[in-house]
GROMACS .gro file of C-alpha atoms in nm:
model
  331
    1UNK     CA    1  -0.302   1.596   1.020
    2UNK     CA    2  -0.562   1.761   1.199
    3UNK     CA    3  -0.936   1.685   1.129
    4UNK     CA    4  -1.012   2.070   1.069
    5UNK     CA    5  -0.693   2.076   0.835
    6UNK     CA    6  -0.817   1.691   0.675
    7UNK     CA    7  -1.157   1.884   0.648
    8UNK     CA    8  -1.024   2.209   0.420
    9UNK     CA    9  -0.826   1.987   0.189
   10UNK     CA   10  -1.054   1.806   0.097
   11UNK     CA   11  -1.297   2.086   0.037
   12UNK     CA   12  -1.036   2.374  -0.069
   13UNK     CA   13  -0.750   2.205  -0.207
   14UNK     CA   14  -0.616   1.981  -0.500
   15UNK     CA   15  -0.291   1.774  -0.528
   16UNK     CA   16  -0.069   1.886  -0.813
   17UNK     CA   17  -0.023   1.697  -1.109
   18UNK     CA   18   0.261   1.453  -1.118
   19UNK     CA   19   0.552   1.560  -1.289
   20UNK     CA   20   0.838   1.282  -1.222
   21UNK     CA   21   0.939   1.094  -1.566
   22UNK     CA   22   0.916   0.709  -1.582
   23UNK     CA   23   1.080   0.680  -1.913
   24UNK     CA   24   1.262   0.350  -1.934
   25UNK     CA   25   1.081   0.196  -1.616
   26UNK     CA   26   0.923  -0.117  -1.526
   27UNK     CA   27   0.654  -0.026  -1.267
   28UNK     CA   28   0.453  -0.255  -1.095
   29UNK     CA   29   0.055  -0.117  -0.959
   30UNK     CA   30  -0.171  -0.342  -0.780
   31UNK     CA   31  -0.558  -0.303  -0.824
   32UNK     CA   32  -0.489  -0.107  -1.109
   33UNK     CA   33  -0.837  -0.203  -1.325
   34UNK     CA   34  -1.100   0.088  -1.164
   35UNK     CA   35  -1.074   0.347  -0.889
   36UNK     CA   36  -0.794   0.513  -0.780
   37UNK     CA   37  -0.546   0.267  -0.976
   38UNK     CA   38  -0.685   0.293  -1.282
   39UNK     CA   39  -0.633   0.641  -1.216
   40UNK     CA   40  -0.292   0.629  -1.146
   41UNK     CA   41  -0.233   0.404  -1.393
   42UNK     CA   42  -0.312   0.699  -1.621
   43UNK     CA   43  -0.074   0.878  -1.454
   44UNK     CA   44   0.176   0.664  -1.469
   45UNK     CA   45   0.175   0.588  -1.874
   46UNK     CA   46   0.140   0.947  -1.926
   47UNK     CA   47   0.511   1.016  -1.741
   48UNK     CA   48   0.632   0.795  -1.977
   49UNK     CA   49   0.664   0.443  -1.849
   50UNK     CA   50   0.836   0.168  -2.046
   51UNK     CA   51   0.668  -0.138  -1.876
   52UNK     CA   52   0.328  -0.098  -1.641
   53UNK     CA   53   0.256  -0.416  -1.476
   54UNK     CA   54  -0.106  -0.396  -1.342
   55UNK     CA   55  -0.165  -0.720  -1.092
   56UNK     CA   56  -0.555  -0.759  -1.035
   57UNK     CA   57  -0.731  -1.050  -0.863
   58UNK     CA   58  -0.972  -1.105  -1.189
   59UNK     CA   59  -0.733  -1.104  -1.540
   60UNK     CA   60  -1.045  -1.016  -1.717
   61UNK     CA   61  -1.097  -0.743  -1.564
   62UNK     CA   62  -0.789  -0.636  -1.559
   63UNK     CA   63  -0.819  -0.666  -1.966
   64UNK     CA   64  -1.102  -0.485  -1.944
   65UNK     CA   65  -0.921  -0.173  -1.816
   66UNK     CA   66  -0.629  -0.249  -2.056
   67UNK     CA   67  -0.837  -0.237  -2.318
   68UNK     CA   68  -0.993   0.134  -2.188
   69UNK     CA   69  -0.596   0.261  -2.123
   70UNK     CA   70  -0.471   0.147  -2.451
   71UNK     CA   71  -0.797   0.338  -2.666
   72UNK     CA   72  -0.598   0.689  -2.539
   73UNK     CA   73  -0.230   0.545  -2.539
   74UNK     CA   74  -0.231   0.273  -2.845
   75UNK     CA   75   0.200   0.304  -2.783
   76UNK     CA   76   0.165   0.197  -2.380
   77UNK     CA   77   0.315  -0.110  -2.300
   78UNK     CA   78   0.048  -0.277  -2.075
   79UNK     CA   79   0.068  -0.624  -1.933
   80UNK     CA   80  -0.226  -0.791  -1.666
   81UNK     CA   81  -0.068  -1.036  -1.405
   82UNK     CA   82  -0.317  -1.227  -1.196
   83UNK     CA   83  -0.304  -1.147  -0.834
   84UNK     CA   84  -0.498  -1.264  -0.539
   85UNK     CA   85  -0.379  -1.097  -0.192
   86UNK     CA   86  -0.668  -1.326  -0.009
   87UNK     CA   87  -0.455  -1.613  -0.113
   88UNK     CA   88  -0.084  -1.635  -0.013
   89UNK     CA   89  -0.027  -1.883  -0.287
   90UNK     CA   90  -0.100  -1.637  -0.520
   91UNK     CA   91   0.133  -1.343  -0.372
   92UNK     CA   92   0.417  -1.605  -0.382
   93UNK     CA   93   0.377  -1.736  -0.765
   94UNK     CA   94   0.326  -1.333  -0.857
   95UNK     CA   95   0.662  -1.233  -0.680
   96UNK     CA   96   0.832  -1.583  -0.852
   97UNK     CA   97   0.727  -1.385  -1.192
   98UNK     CA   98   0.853  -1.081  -1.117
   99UNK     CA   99   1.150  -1.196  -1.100
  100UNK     CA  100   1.185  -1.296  -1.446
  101UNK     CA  101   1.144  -0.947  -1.514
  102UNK     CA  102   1.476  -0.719  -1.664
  103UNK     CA  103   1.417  -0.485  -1.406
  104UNK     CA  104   1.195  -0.338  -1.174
  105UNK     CA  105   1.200   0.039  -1.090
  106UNK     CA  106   0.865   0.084  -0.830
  107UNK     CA  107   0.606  -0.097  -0.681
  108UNK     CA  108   0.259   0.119  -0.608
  109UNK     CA  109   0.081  -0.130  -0.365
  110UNK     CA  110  -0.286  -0.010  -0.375
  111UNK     CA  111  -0.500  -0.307  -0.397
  112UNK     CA  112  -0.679  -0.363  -0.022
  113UNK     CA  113  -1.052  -0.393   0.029
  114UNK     CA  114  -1.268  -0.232   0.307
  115UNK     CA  115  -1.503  -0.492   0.528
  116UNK     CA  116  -1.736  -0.271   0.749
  117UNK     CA  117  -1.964  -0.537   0.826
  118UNK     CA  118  -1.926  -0.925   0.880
  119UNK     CA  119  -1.570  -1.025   1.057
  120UNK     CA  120  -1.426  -1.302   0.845
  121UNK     CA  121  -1.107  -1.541   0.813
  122UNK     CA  122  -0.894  -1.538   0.464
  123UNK     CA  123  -0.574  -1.760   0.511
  124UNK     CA  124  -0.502  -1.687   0.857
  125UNK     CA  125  -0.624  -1.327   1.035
  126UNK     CA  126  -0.934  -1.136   0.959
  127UNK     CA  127  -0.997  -1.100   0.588
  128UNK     CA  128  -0.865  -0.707   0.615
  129UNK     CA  129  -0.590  -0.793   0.811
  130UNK     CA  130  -0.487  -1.010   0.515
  131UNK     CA  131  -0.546  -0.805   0.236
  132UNK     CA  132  -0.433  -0.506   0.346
  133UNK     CA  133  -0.130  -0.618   0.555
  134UNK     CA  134   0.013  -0.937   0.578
  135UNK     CA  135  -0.021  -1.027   0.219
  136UNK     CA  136   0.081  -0.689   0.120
  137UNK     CA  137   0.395  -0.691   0.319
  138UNK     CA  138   0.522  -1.038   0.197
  139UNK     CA  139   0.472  -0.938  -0.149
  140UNK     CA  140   0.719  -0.630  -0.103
  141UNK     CA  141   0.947  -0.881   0.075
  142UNK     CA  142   0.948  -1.102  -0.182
  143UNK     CA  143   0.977  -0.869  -0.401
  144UNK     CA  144   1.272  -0.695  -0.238
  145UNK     CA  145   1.603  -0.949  -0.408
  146UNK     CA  146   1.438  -0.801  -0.770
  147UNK     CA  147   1.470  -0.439  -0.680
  148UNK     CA  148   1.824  -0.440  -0.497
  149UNK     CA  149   1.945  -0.626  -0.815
  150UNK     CA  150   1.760  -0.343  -1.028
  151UNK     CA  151   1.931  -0.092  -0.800
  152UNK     CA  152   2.268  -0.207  -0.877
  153UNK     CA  153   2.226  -0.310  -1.228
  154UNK     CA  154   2.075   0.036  -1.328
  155UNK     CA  155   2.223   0.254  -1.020
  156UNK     CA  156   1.841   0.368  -0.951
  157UNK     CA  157   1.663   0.386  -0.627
  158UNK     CA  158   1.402   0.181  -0.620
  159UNK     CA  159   1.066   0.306  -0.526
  160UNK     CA  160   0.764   0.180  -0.334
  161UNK     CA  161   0.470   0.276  -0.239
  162UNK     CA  162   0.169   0.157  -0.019
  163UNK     CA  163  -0.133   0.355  -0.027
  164UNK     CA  164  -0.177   0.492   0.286
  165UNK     CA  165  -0.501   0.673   0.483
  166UNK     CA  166  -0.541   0.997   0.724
  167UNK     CA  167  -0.745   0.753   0.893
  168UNK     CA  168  -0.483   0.589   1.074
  169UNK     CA  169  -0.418   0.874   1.277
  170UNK     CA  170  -0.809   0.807   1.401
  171UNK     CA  171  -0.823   0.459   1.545
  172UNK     CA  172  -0.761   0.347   1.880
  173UNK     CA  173  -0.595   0.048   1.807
  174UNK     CA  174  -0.729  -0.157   2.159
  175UNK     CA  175  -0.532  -0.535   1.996
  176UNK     CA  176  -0.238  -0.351   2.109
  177UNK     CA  177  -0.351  -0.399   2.466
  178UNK     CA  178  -0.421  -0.780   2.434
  179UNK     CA  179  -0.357  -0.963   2.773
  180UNK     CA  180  -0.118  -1.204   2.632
  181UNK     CA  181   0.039  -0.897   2.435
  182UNK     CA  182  -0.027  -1.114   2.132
  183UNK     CA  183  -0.152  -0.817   1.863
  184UNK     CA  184  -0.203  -1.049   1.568
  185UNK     CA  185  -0.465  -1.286   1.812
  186UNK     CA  186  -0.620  -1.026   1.913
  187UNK     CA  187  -0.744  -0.917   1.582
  188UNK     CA  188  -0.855  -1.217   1.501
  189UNK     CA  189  -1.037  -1.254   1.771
  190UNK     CA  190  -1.397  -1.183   1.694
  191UNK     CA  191  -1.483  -1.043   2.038
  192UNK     CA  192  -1.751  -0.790   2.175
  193UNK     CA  193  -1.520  -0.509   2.152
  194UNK     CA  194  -1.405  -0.574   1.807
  195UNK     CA  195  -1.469  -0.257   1.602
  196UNK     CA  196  -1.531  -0.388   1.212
  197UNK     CA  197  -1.569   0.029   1.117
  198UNK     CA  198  -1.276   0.123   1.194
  199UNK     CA  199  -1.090  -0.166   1.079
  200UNK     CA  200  -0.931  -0.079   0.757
  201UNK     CA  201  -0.791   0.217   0.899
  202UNK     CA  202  -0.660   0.008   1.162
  203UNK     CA  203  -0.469  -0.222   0.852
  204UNK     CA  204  -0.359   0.144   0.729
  205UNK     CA  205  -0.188   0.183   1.064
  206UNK     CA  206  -0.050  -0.135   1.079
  207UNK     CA  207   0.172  -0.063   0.736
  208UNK     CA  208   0.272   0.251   0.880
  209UNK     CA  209   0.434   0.080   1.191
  210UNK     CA  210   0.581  -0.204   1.007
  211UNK     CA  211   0.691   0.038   0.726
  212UNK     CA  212   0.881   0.219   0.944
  213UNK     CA  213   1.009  -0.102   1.143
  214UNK     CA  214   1.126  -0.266   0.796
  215UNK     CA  215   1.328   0.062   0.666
  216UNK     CA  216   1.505   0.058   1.014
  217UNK     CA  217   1.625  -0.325   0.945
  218UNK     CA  218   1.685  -0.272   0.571
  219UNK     CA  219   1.872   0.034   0.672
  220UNK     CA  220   2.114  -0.221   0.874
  221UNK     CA  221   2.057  -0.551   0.633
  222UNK     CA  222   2.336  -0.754   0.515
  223UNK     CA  223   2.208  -0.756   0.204
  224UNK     CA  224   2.294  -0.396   0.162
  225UNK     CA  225   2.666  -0.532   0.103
  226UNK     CA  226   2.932  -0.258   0.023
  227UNK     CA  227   2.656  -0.037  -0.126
  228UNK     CA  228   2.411   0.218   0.049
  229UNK     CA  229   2.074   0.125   0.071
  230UNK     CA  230   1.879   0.229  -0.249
  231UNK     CA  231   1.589   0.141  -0.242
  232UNK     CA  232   1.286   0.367  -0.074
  233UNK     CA  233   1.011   0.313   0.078
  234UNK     CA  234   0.727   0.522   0.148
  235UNK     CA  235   0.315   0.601   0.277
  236UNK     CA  236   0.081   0.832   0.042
  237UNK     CA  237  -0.202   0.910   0.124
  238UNK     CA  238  -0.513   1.030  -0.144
  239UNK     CA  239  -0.736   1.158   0.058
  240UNK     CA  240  -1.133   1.058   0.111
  241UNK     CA  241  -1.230   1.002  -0.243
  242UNK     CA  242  -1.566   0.865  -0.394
  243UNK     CA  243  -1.459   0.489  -0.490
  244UNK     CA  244  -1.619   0.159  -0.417
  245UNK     CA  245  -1.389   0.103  -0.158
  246UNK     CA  246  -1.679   0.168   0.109
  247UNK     CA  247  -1.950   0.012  -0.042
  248UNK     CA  248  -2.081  -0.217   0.213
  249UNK     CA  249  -2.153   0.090   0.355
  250UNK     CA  250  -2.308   0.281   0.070
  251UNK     CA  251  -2.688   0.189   0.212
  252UNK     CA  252  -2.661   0.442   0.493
  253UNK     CA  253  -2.774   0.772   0.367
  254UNK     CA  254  -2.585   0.987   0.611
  255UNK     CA  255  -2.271   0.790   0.422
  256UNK     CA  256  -2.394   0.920   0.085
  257UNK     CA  257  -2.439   1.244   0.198
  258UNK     CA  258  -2.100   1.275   0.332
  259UNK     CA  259  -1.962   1.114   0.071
  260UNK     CA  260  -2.083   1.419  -0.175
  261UNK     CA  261  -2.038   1.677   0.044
  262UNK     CA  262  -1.638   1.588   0.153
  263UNK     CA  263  -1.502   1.287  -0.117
  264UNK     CA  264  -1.253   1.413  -0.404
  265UNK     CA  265  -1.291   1.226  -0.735
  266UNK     CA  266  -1.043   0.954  -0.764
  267UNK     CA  267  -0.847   1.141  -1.018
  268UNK     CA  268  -0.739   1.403  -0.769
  269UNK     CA  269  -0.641   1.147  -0.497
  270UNK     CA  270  -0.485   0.948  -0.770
  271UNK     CA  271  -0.207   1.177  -0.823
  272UNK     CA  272  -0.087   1.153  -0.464
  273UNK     CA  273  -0.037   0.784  -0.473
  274UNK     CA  274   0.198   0.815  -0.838
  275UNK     CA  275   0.346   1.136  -0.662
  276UNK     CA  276   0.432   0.871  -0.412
  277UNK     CA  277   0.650   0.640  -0.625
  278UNK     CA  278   0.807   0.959  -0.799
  279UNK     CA  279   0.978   1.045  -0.472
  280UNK     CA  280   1.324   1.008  -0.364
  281UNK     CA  281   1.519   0.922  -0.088
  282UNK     CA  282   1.406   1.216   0.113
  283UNK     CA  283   1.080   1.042   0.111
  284UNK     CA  284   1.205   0.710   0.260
  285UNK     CA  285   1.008   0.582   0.583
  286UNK     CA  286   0.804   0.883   0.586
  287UNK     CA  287   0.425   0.948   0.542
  288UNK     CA  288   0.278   1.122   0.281
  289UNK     CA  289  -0.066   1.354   0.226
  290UNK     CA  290  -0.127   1.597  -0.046
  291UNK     CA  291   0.168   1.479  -0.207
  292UNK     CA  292   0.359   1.629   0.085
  293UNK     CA  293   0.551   1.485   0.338
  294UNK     CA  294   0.348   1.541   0.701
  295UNK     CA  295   0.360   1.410   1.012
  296UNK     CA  296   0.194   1.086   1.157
  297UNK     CA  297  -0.029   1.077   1.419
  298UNK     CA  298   0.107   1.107   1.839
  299UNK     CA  299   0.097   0.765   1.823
  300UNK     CA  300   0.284   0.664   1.609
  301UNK     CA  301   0.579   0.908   1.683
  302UNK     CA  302   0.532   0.795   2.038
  303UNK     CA  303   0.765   0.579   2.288
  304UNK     CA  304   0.457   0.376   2.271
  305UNK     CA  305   0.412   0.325   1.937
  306UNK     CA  306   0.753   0.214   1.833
  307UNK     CA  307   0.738  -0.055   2.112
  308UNK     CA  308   0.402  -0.147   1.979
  309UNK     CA  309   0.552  -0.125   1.590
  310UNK     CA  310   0.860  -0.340   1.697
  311UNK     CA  311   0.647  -0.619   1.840
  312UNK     CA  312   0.363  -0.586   1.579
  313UNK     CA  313   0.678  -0.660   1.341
  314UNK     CA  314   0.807  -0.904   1.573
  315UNK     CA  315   0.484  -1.075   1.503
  316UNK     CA  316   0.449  -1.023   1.134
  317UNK     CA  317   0.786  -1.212   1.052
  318UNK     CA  318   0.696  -1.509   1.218
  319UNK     CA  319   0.378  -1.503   1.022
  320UNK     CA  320   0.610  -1.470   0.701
  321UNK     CA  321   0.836  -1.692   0.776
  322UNK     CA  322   0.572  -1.958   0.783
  323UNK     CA  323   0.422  -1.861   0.498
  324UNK     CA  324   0.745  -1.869   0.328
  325UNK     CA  325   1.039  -2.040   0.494
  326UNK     CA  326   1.334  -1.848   0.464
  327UNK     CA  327   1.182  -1.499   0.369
  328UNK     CA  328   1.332  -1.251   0.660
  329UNK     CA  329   1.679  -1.311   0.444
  330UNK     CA  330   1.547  -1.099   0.228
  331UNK     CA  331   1.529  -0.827   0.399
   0.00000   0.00000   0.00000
């Protein structure tokens, strides 16, 4: 998308209301307690849901929100699992629980945080990095053995989601270009040309390479058997709402002005990201805006950036793999 086209959307336009029916699902939403998940999370109970899992980093807090869901839907079935994506410990022990679970239908991976300021280490890579990536990616790849059994137990296609951002069509992405070729050092490598405001876009395009790296190797797995791949996987996109996402940046006052003048409520952007998980197959790989599916960025759909994507992937299974021996069977 275009920023002139980015620019009347979000000033002219509003994504529809949801419509898909999750009657009989188990649905899984990460960062569900405030902002855009809690949103969604609305969403999602009013299509009907049988079982909403909402994974947060603090349980109280994620009661908290529970409490505020169940005052308008007494009937929802509502259960808080503890999740920490700054601690791969903590992604493991929540994917080991979900697979006590009957069945799983969709995943909406929204939880990531936003560092404008201060580069820092969590685990391994730069705290957004992290977050927004790596941890995200070995949950769904953990997570993957509890949907294809849901797929054939039910005959559904699994669904999931991770929240995606215009942005990513925006950064220059200059690790790619790393003298060793090594992406992952390069971003965390604190050097004089990192650029900490542009970074979690950067993480957005990061899960739109890999995304589209992992459906082309599912697409071909093993573990697909005599049976076509089911499960889907795709990028929405909510727009620029006003959330705490930002705030480290919230002092600036040409931020807050912008902010009023161009953000959408999370509400609106909300219903992109449950629009997301409602799609099918013809959704699969693909990015999503305005609960439509658009293009990516030149970039991305260039010779360049699906070299780039297959070594960034390269990369990110030898990170999994040593976070959890074993794990690229999965896939």
């Amino acid at each position: 998308m275009l920023i002139p086209e980015f620019i009347y959307h979000q000033l002219l336009t509003t994504p529809p209301l949801p419509k898909s029916s999750f009657a009989g699902e188990t649905i899984i939403l990460t960062g569900g307690n405030r902002g855009l998940g809690f949103e969604a999370a609305k969403h999602i109970i009013r299509l009907g849901v049988s079982k909403l899992i909402i994974a947060v980093r603090s349980v109280t807090a994620g009661e908290e929100a529970r409490t505020k869901l169940l005052k308008d839907n007494a009937n929802a079935h509502i259960e808080i699992w503890e999740l920490d994506l700054g601690k791969y410990e903590s992604v493991k022990a929540f994917a080991q629980r979900a697979q006590t679970l009957s069945r799983l239908d969709a995943v909406l991976n929204n939880a990531a945080i936003a560092k404008y300021n201060a580069f820092e280490i969590t685990e391994d890579n730069e705290t957004n990095v992290t977050i927004n990536f790596v941890s995200t990616f070995l949950l769904i790849v953990l997570l993957l053995p509890k949907l294809r059994e849901s797929a054939e137990k039910f005959n559904i296609n699994p669904r999931v989601s991770i929240v995606g951002s215009e942005g990513m069509n925006w950064v220059a992405f200059t690790e790619r270009k790393s003298k060793d070729g090594e992406i992952f050092k390069s971003l965390n490598t604190n050097s004089k040309t990192t650029n900490m405001q542009d970074r979690y876009f950067l993480t957005k395009l990061l899960v739109m390479l890999c995304v589209r790296e992992l459906v082309t190797r599912m697409e071909n797995s093993r573990n697909n058997g005599s049976t076509v791949q089911r499960i889907i996987i795709n990028v929405p996109a909510p727009g620029y709402c006003a959330t705490d996402l930002a705030h480290e940046l919230k002092g600036s006052v040409a931020v807050r002005i912008f902010e009023k003048v161009m953000a959408r409520a999370p509400e609106p952007g909300s219903r992109c990201l449950v629009d997301g998980i409602g799609r099918g197959k013809e959704s699969h790989g693909q990015y999503l805006s305005e609960s439509k599916i658009k293009p990516t960025g030149k970039f991305i759909r260039s010779e360049e950036g699906k070299e780039v994507g297959g070594r960034l992937w390269d990369e990110l299974v030898v990170k999994l793999e040593n976070i959890q021996p074993g794990i690229s069977t999965n896939i």
